[in-house]
Short mmCIF file of C-alpha atoms and ligand atoms in Angstrom, two decimals:
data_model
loop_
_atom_site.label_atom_id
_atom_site.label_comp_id
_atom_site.label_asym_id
_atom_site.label_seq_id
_atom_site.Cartn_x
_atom_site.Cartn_y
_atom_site.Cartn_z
CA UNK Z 1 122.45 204.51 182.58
CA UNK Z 2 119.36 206.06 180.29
CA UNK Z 3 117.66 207.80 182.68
CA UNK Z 4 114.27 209.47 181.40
CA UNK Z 5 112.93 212.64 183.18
CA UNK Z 6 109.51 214.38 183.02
CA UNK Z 7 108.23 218.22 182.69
CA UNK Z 8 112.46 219.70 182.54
CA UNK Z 9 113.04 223.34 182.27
CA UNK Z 10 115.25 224.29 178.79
CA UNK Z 11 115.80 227.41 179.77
CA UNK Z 12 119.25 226.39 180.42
CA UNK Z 13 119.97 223.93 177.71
CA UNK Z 14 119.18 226.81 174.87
CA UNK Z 15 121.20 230.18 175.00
CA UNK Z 16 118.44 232.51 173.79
CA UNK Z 17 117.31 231.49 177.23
CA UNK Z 18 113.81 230.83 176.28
CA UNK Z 19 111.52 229.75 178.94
CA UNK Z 20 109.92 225.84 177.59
CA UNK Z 21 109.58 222.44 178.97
CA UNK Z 22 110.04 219.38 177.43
CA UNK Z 23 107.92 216.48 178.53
CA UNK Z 24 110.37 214.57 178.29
CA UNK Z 25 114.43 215.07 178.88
CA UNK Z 26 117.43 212.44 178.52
CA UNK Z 27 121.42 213.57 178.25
CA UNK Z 28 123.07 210.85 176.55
CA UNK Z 29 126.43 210.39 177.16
CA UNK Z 30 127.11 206.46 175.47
CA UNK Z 31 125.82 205.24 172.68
CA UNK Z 32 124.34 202.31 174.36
CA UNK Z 33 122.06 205.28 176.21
CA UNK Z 34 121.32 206.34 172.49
CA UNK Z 35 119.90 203.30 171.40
CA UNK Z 36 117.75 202.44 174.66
CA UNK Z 37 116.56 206.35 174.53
CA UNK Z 38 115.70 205.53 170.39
CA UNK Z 39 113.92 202.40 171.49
CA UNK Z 40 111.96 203.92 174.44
CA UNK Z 41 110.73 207.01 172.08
CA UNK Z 42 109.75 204.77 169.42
CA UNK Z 43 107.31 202.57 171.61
CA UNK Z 44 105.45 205.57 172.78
CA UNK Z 45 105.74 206.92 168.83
CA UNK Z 46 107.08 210.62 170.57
CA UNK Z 47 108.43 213.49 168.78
CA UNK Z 48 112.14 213.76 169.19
CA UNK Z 49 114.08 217.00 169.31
CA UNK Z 50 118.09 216.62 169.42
CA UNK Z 51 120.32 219.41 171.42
CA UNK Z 52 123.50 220.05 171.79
CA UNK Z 53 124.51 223.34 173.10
CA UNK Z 54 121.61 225.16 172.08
CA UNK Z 55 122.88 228.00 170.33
CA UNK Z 56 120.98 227.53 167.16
CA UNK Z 57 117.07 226.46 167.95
CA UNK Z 58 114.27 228.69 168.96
CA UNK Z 59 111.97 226.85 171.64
CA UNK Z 60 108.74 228.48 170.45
CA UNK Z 61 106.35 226.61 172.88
CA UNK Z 62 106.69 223.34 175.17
CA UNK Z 63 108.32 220.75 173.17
CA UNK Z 64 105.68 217.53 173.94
CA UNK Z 65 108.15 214.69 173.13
CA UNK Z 66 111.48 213.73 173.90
CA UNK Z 67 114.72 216.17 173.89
CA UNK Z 68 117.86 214.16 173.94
CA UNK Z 69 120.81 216.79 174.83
CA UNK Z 70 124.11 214.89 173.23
CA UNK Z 71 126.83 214.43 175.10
CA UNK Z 72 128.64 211.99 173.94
CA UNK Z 73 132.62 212.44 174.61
CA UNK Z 74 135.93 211.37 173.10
CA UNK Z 75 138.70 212.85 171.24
CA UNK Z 76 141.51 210.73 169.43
CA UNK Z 77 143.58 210.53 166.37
CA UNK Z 78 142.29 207.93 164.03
CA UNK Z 79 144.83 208.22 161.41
CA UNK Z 80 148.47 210.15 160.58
CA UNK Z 81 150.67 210.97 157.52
CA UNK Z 82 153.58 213.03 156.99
CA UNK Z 83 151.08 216.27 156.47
CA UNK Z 84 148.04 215.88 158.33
CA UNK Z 85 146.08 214.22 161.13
CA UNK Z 86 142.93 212.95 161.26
CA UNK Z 87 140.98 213.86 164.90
CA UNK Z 88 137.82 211.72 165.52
CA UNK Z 89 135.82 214.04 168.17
CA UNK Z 90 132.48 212.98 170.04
CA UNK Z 91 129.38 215.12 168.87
CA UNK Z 92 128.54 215.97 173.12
CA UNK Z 93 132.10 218.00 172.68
CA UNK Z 94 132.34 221.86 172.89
CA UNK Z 95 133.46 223.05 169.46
CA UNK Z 96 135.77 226.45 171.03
CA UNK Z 97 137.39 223.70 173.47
CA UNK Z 98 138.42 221.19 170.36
CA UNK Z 99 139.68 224.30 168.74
CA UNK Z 100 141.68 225.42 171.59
CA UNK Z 101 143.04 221.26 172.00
CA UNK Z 102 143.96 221.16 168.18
CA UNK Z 103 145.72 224.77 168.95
CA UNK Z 104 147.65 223.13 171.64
CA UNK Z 105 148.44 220.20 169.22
CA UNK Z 106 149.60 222.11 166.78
CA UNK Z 107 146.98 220.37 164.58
CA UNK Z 108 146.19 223.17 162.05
CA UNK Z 109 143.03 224.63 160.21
CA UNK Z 110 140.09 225.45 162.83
CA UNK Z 111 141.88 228.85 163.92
CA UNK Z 112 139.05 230.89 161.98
CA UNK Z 113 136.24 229.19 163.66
CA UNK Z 114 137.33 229.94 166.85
CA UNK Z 115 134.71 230.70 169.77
CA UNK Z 116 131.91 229.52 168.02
CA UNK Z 117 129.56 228.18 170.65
CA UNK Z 118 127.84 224.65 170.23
CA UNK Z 119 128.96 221.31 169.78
CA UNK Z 120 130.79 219.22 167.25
CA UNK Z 121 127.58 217.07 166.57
CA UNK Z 122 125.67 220.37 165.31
CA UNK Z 123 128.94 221.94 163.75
CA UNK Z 124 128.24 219.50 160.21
CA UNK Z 125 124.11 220.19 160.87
CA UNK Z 126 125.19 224.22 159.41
CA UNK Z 127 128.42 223.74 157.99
CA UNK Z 128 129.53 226.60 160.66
CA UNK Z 129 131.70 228.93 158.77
CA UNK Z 130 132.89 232.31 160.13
CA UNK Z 131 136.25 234.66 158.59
CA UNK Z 132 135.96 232.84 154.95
CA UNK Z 133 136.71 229.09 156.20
CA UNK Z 134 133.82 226.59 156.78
CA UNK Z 135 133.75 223.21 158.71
CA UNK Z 136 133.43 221.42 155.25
CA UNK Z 137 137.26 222.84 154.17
CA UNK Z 138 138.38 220.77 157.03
CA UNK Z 139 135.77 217.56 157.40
CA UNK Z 140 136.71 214.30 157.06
CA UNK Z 141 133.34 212.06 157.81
CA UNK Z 142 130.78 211.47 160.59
CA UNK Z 143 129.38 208.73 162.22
CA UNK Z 144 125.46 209.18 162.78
CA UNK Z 145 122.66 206.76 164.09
CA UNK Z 146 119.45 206.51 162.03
CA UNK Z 147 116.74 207.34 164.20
CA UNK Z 148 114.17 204.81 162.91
CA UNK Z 149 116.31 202.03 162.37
CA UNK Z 150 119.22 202.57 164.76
CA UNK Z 151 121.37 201.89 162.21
CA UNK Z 152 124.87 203.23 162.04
CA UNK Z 153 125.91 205.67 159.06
CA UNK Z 154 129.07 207.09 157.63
CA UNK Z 155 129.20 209.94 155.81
CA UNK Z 156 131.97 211.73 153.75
CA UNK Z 157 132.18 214.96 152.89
CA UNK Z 158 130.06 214.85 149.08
CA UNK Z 159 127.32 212.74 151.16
CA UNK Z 160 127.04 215.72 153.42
CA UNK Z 161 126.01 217.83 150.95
CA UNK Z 162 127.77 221.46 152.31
CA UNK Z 163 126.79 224.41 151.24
CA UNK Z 164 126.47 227.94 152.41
CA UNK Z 165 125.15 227.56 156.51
CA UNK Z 166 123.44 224.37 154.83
CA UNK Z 167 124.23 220.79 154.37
CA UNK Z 168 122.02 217.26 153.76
CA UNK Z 169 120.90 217.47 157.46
CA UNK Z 170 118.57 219.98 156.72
CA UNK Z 171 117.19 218.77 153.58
CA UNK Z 172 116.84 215.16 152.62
CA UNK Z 173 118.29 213.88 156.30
CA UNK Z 174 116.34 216.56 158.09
CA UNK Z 175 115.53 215.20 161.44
CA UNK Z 176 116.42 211.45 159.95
CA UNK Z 177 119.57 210.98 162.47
CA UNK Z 178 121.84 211.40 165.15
CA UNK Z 179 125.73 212.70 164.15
CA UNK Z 180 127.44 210.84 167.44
CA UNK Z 181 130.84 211.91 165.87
CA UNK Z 182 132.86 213.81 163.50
CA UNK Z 183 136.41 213.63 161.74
CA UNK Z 184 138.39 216.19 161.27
CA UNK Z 185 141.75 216.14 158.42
CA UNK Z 186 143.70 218.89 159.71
CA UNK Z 187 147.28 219.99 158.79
CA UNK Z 188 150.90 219.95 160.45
CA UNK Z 189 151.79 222.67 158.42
CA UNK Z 190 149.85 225.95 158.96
CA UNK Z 191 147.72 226.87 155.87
CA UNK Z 192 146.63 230.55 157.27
CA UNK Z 193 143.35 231.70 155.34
CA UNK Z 194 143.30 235.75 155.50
CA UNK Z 195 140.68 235.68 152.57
CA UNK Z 196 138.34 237.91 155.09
CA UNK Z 197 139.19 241.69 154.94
CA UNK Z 198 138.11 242.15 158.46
CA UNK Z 199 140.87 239.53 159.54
CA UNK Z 200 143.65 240.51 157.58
CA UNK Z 201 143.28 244.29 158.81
CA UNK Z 202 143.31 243.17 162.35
CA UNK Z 203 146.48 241.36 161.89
CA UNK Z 204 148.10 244.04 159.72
CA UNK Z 205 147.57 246.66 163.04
CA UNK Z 206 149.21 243.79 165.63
CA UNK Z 207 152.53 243.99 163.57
CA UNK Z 208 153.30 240.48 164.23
CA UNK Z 209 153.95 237.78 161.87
CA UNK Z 210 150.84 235.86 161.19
CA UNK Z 211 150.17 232.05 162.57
CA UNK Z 212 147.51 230.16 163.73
CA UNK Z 213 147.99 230.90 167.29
CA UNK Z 214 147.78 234.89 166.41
CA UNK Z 215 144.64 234.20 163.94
CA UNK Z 216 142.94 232.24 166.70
CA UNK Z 217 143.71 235.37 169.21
CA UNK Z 218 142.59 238.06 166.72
CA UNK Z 219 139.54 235.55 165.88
CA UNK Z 220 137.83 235.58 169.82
CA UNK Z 221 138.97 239.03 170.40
CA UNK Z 222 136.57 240.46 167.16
CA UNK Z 223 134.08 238.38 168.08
CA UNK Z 224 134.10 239.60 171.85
CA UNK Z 225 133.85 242.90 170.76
CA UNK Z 226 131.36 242.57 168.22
CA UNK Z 227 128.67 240.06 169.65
CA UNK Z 228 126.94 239.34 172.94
CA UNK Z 229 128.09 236.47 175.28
CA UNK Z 230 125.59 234.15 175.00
CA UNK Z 231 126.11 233.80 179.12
CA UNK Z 232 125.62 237.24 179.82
CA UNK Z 233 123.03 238.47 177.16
CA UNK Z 234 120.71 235.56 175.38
CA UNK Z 235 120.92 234.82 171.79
CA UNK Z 236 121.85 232.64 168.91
CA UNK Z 237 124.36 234.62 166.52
CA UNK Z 238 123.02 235.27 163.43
CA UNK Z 239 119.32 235.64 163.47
CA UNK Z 240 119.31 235.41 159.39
CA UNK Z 241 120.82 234.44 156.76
CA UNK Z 242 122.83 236.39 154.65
CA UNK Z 243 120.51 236.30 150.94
CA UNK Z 244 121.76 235.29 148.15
CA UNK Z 245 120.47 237.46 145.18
CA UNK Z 246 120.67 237.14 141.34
CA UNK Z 247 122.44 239.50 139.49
CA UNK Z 248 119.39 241.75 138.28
CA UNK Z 249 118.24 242.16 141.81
CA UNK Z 250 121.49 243.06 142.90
CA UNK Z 251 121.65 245.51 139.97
CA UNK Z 252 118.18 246.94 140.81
CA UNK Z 253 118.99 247.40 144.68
CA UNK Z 254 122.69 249.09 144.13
CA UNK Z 255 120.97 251.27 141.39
CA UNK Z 256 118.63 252.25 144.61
CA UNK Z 257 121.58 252.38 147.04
CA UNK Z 258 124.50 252.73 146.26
CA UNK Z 259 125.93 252.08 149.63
CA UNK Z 260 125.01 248.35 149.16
CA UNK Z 261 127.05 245.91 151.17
CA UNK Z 262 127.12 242.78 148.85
CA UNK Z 263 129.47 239.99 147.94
CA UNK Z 264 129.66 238.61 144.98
CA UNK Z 265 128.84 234.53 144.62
CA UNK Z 266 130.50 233.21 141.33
CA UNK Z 267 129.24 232.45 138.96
CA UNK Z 268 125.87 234.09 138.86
CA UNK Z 269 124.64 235.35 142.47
CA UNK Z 270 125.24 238.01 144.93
CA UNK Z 271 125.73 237.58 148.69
CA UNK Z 272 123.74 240.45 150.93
CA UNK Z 273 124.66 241.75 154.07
CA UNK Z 274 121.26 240.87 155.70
CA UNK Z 275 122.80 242.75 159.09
CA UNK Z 276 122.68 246.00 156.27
CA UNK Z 277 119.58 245.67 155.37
CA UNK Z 278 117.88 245.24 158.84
CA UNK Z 279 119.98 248.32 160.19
CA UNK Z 280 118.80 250.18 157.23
CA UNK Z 281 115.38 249.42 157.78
CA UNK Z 282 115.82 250.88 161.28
CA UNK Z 283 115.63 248.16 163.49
CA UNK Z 284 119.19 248.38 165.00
CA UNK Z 285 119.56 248.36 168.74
CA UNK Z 286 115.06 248.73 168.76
CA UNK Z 287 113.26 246.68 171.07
CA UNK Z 288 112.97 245.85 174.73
CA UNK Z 289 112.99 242.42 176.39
CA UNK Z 290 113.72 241.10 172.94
CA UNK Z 291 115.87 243.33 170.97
CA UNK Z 292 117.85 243.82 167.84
CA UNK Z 293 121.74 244.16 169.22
CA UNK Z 294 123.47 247.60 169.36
CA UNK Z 295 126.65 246.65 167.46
CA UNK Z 296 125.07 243.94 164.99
CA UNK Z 297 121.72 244.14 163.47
CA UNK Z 298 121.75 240.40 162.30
CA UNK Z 299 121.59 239.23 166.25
CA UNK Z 300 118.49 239.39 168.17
CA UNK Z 301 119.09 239.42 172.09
CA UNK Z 302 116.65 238.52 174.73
CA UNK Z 303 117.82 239.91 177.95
CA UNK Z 304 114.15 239.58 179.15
CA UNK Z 305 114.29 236.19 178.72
CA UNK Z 306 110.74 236.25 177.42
CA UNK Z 307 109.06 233.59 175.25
CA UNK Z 308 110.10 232.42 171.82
CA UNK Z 309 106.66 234.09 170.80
CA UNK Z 310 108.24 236.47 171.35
CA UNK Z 311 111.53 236.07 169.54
CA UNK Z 312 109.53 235.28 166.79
CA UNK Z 313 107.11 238.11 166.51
CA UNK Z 314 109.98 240.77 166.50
CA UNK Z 315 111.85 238.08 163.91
CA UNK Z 316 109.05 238.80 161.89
CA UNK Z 317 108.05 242.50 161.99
CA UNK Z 318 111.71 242.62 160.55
CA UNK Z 319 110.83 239.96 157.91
CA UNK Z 320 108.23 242.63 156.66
CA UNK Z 321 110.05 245.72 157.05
CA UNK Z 322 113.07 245.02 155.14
CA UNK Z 323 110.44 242.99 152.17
CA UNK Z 324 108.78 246.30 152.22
CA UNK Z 325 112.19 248.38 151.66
CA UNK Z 326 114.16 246.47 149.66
CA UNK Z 327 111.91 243.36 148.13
CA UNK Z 328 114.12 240.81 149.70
CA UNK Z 329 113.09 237.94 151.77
CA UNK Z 330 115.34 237.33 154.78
CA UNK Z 331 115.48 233.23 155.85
CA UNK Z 332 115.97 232.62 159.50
CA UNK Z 333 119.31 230.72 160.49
CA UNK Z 334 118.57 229.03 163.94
CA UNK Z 335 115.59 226.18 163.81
CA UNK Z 336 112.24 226.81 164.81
CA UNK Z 337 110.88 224.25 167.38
CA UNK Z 338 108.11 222.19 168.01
P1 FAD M 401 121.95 223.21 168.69
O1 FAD M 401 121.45 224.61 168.76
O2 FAD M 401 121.80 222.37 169.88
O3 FAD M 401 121.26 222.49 167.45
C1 FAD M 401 121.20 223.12 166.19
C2 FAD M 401 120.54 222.15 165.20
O4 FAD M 401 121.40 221.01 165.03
C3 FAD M 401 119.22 221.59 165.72
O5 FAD M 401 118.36 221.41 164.61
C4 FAD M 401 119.60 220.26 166.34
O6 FAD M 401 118.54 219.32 166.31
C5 FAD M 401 120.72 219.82 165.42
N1 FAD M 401 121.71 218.98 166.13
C6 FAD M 401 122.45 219.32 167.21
N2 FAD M 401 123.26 218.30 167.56
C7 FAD M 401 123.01 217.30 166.69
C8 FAD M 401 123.51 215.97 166.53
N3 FAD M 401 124.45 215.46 167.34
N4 FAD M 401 123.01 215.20 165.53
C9 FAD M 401 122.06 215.69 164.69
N5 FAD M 401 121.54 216.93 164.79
C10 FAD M 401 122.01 217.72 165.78
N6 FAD M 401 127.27 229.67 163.56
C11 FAD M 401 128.15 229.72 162.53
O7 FAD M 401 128.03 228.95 161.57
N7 FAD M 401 129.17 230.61 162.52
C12 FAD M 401 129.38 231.48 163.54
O8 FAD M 401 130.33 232.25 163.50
C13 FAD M 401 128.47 231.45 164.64
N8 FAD M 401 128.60 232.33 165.65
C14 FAD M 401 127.73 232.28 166.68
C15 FAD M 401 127.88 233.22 167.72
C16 FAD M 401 127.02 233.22 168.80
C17 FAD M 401 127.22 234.21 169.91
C18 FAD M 401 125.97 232.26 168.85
C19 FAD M 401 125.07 232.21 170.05
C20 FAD M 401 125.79 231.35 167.82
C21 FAD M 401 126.66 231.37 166.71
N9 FAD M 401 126.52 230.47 165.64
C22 FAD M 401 127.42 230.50 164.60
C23 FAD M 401 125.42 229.51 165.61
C24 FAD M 401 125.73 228.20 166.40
O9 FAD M 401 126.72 228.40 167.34
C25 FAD M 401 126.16 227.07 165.48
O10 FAD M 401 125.14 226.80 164.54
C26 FAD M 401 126.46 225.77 166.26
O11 FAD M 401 126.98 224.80 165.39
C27 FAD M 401 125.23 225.21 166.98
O12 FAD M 401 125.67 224.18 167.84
P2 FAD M 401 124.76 223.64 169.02
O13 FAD M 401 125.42 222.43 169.55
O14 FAD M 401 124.45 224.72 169.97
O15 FAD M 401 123.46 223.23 168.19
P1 NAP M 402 131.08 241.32 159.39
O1 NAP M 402 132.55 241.23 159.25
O2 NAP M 402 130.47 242.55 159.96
O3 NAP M 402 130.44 241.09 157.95
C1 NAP M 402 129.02 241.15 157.77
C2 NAP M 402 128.63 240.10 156.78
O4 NAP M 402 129.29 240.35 155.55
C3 NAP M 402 129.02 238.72 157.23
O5 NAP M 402 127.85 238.01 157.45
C4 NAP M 402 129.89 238.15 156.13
O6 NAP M 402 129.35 237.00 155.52
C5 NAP M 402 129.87 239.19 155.04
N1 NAP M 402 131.26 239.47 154.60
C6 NAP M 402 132.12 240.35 155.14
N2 NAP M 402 133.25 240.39 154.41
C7 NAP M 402 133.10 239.50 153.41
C8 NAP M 402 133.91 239.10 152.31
N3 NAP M 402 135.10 239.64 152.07
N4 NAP M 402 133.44 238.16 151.48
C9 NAP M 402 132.24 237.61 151.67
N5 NAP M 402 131.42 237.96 152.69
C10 NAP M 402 131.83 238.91 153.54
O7 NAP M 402 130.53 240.04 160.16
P2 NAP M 402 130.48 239.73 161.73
O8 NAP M 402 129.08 239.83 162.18
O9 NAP M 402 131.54 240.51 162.45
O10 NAP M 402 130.89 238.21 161.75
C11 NAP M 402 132.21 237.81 161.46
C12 NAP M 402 132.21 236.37 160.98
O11 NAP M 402 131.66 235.52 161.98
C13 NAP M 402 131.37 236.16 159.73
O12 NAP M 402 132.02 235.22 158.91
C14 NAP M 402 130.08 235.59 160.25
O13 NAP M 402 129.47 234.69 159.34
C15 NAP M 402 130.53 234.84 161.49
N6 NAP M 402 129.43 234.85 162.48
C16 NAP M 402 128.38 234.01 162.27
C17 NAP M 402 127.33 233.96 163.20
C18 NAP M 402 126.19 233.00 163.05
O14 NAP M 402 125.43 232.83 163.97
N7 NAP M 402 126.06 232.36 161.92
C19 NAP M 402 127.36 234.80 164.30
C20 NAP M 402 128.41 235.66 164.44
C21 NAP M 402 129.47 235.68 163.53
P3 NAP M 402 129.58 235.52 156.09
O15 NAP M 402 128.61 235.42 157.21
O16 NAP M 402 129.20 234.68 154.92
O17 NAP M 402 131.00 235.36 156.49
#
């Protein structure tokens, strides 16, 4: 049953642990409780913010409309050749957990996204990518419900519109609808990606022949050692994007320093470590209640669990101080809310 509640904490429903209420609060866990929560907004004409796990908003003051936290369930193979499967997962489920399932299944291609926190529905919202693979080299389609209309939508992978921690839902479909679930194409034969130097270093020191299992492994135990639990110490990953640069810029800034930590983008752009810049500009491990984290400058923790105002405010001091150094503008990866 849709069941509606009034004035509900977020704190624990985002995992920078940001102190907000919404004035309104409904998990959804059918798509029958979808609908009736879609109709019920509509007649009072209320904002609508959409959760899953939380791990990629910043609540920067009471949200005054309706947060709907997805849950919906459901995992099952919708289709089956000779080399791959095709896994039909409900948005409400944990993305690490489907990873670890498809692991156990021995249903191939997720092991470099392992232990990302959030939920399937959101994973298509960034296009979550992490060790040179992205959720696009392994999407299928999604179902989604239109938010005005209620109407259903399917979406395949050129609709979606992927690109670089970007896809249509934050452009033209931008708070338009509800992704209620995603399908995967993944592969009976292993199809390891060791593009990422990082990765391929770790698995050179284990000794061990490389497989998916292994990758997975090598996968949560980086990211364990690199980044904050978002259980134990608050945050949301990557604060910022990495930016993307033309070649003249990148040419002026390496010509500046020479210990530049850039990518190249074929054919004409240049990737920047945006964690480099910040800890250049000084800001690693500074701060108090909200801080920039010890081991990576591109997280922002917030072990006081203070306000997003907060959040924000330091967010931006860095914004300035690396514009100031370096003449680049830093983007901020999570969403801003209201
Ligand atoms: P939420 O934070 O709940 O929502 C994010 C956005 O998606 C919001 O705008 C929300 O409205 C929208 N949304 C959520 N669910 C739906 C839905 N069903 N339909 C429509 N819109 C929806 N990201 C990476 O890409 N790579 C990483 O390696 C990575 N590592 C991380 C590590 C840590 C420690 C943390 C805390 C975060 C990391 N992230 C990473 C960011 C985050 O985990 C991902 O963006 C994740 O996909 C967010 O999922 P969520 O369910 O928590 O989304
Ligand atoms: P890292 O290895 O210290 O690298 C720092 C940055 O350099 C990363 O952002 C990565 O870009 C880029 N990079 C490194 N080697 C690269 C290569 N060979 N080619 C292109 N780009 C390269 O990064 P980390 O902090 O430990 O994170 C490891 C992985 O997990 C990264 O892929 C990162 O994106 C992902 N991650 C994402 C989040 C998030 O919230 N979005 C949080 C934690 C970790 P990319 O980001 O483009 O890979």
């Amino acid at each position: 049953m849709f069941r509606v509640l009034a004035q509900v904490d977020l704190q624990p429903y985002n995992t920078l642990a940001v102190p907000a209420k919404a004035a309104w609060f409904a998990e959804i866990h059918s798509r029958d409780e979808l609908l009736a929560a879609l109709r019920w907004r509509r007649e009072r004409c209320l904002p609508l913010l959409v959760l899953g796990g939380g791990s990629n908003v910043v609540l920067a003051a009471d949200f005054p409309g309706l947060v709907l936290k997805i849950s919906l369930l459901g995992l099952s193979v919708v289709a089956e050749d000779a080399h791959s499967v095709w896994l039909k997962a409900g948005a409400g489920e944990n993305w690490h957990k489907l990873v670890l399932q498809c692991l156990r299944r021995r249903n191939w291609g997720l092991e470099n996204l392992s232990l990302i926190p959030g939920s399937v529905g959101a994973a298509p919202v960034q296009n979550i990518g992490a060790y040179g693979v992205e959720l696009r080299d392994v999407f299928w389609e999604l179902e989604a419900v239109d938010i005005d209309s209620s109407a259903t939508l399917t979406l395949d992978r050129q609709s979606c519109e992927f690109g670089y921690r970007d896809s249509v839902f934050k452009r033209s479909l931008k708070d338009r609808c509800i992704i209620t679930a995603v399908t995967l194409k993944l592969d009976k034969q292993p199809r390891l990606n060791l593009s990422y130097p990082g990765l391929r270093e770790a698995l050179e020191e284990t000794g061990c022949p490389a497989s998916p299992q292994l990758i997975s492994e090598l996968v949560c135990r980086m990211r364990s050692a690199k980044l904050p639990a978002p259980e134990e110490v608050p945050n949301v990953g990557s604060f910022f994007k990495n930016p993307l640069v033309d070649l003249s810029t990148h040419s002026r800034l390496l010509e500046q320093y020479p210990d530049l930590v850039a990518y190249p983008v074929p054919p004409s752009r240049v990737k920047l470590a945006a964690g480099w810049l910040i800890e250049q500009a000084g800001w690693r491990g500074a701060g108090d209640g909200v801080a920039v984290h010890e081991h990576q400058a591109l997280v922002l923790v917030n072990p006081g669990r203070c306000g997003g105002e907060r959040v924000l405010e330091l967010a931006a001091a860095i914004c300035r101080s690396v514009r100031s150094k370096f003449s680049v503008e830093l983007e901020l990866e999570p969403r801003v809310y209201p």
